[in-house]
XYZ file of C-alpha atoms in Angstrom:
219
model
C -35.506 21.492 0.469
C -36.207 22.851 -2.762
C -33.528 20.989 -4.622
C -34.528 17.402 -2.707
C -31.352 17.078 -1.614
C -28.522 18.259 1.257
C -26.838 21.581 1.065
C -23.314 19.672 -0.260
C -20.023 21.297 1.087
C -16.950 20.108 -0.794
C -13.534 20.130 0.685
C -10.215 19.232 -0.734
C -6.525 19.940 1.132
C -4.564 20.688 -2.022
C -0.980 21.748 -2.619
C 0.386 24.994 -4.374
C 0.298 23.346 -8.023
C -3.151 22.206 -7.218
C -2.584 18.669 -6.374
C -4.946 16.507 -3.717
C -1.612 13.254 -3.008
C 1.961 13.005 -3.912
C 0.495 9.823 -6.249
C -1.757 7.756 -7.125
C -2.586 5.567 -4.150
C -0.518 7.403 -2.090
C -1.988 8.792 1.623
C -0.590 12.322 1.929
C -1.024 15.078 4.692
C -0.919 18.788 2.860
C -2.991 20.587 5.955
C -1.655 21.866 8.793
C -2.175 21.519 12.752
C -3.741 24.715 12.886
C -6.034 23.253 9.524
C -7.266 19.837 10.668
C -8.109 21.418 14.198
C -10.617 23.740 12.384
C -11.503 20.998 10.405
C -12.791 18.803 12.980
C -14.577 21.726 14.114
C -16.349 21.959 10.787
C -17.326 18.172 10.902
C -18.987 18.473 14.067
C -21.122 21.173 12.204
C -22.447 18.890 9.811
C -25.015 15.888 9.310
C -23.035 14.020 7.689
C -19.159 13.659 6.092
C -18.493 11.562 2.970
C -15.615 10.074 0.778
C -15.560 8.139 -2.233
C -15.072 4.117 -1.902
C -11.488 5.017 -3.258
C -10.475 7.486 -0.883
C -11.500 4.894 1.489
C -9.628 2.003 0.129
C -6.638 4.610 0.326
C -6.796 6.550 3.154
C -9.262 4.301 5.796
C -10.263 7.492 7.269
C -12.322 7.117 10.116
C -14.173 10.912 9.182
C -15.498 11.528 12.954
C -14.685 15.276 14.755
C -12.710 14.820 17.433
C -12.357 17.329 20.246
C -15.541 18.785 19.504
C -19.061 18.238 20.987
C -22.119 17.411 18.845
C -25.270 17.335 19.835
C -26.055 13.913 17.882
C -23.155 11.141 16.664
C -21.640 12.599 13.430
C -22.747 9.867 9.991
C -20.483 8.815 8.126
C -21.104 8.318 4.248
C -19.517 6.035 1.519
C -20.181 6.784 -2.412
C -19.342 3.040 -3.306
C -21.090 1.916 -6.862
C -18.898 -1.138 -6.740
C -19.301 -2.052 -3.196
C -15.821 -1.876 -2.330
C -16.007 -1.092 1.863
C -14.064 -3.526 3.156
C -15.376 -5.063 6.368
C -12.415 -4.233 8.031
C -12.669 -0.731 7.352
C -12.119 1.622 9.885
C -15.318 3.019 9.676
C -16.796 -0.537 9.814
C -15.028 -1.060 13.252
C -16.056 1.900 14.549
C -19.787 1.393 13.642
C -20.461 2.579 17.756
C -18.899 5.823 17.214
C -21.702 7.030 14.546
C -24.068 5.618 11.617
C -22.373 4.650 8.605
C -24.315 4.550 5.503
C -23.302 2.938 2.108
C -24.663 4.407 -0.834
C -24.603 1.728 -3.590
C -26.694 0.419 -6.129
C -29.708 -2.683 -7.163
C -27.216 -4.315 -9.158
C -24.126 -4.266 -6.767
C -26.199 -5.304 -3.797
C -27.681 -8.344 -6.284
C -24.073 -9.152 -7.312
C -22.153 -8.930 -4.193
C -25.459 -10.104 -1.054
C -22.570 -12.076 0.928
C -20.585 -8.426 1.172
C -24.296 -6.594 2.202
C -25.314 -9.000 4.790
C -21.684 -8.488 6.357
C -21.455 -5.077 5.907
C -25.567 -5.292 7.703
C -24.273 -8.251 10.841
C -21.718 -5.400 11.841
C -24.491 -2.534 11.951
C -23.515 -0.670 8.498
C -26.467 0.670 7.041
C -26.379 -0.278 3.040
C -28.862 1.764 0.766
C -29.699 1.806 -3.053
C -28.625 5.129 -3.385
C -30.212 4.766 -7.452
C -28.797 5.424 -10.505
C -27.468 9.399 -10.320
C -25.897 11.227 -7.715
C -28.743 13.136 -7.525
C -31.100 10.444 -6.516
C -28.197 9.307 -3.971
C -28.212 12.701 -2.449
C -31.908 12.558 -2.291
C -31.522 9.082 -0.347
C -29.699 10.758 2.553
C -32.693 12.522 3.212
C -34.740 9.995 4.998
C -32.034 9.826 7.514
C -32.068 13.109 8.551
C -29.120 14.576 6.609
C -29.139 18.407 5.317
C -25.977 19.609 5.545
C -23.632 16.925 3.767
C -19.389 17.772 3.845
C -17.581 15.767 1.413
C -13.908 15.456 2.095
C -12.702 13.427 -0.912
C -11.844 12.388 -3.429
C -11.120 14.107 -6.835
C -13.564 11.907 -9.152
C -16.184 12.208 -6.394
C -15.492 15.942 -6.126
C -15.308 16.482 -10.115
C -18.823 14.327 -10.890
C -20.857 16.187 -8.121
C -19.096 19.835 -9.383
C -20.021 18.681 -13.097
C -23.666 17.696 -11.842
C -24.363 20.716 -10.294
C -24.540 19.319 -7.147
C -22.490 21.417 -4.777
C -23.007 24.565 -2.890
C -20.030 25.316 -1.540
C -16.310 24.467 -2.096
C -13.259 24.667 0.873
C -9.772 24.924 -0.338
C -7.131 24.354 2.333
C -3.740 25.388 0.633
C -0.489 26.040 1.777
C 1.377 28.301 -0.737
C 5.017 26.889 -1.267
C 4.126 23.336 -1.404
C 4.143 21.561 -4.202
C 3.937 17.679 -4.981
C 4.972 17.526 -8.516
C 3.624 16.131 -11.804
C 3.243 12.541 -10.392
C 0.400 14.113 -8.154
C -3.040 13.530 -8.370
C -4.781 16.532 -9.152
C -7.609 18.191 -7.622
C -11.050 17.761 -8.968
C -9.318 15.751 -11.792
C -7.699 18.654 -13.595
C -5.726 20.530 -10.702
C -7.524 23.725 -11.621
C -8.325 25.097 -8.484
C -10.162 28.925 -10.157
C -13.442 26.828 -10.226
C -14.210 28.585 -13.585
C -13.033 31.767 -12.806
C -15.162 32.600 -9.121
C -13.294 34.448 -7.213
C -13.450 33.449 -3.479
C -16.243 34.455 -1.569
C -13.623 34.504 1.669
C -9.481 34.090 2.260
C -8.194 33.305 5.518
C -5.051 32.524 7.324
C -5.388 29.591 8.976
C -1.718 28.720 10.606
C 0.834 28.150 7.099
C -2.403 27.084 5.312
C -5.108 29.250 3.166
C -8.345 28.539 3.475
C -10.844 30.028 0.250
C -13.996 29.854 0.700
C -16.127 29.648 -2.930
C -20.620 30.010 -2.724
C -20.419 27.873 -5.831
C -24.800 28.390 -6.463
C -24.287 32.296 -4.997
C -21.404 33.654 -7.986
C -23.725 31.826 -10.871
């Protein structure tokens, strides 16, 4: 409330040497069973879960929490400046199973209105999200979002981190497993010590670690 924006929850499944996919481009389970179930869980606790128009070109998540009960349909959010979100989208075809909002902006929806009034026919919900991340945060709020988990990926995670913009961070490692140099690192640098916090909590969590960082609660 104070900030005029949602509480923003990052989370990123990274490997031992700090890397988010094996490449570029390149879709790539690090989590565990034991992770993902815990995951879902987390989703259902949320407003809202949101990716970056290149982790959905890549990965054509659907983001919904399965096996868990909500009391309202989970939204689903895009961060797409370019308005990339293919119609064919996963989360496009699954429009019934929860809103899904793309955050854009004026000049995109003037360049591309063919790609809006598609993305509208099939019940997507596109929004000038303005000219910061701020002010796109501060868009989500007139559709009831205040508690906003955002699953991906590193550029979107590395430009809300260097605005200031996120409350907490989730790391879900699995010590051991590394990808190698050709990764793609986490947050864009692969430094997962978030400027030297310590974690506010470590868990077990099946092979994986989960650490837990109050990004706004160690300044």
């Amino acid at each position: 409330h104070t900030a005029g924006r949602p509480e923003v929850i990052v989370k990123a499944g990274v490997s031992a040497d700090g890397m988010i996919a094996e490449a570029p481009g390149h879709r790539t389970t690090i989590s565990g069973p034991a992770s993902w179930r815990r995951i879902h869980r987390l989703r259902a606790m949320v407003d809202a879960i949101a990716v970056g128009s290149e982790t959905l070109l890549v990965d054509d998540p659907l983001l919904t929490a399965r096996e868990s009960v909500r009391p309202r349909p989970l939204t689903r959010v895009v961060f797409d400046r370019r308005l990339r979100t293919p119609v064919t989208s996963a989360l496009v075809r699954t429009v019934e199973e929860g809103p899904v909002l793309i955050l854009t902006t004026a000049a995109a929806m003037a360049a591309h209105p063919d790609q809006v009034e598609a993305l509208r026919r099939l019940g997507v919900t596109v929004v000038n999200g303005g000219a910061s991340l701020a002010e796109s945060l501060h868009a989500l709020l007139a559709f009831d979002v205040s508690t906003l988990l955002v699953e991906g990926g590193a550029r979107l995670h590395r430009a809300l981190l260097d605005a200031d913009l996120v409350d907490q961070v989730l790391l879900v490692t699995t010590p051991g497993r590394t990808l190698g140099p050709r990764g793609v690192p986490a947050f864009g640098t692969g430094d997962l010590s978030l400027g030297g916090r310590p974690p506010n909590r470590t868990e077990s969590v099946g092979d994986d670690l989960w650490m837990e960082f109050d990004v706004h609660g160690n300044h």
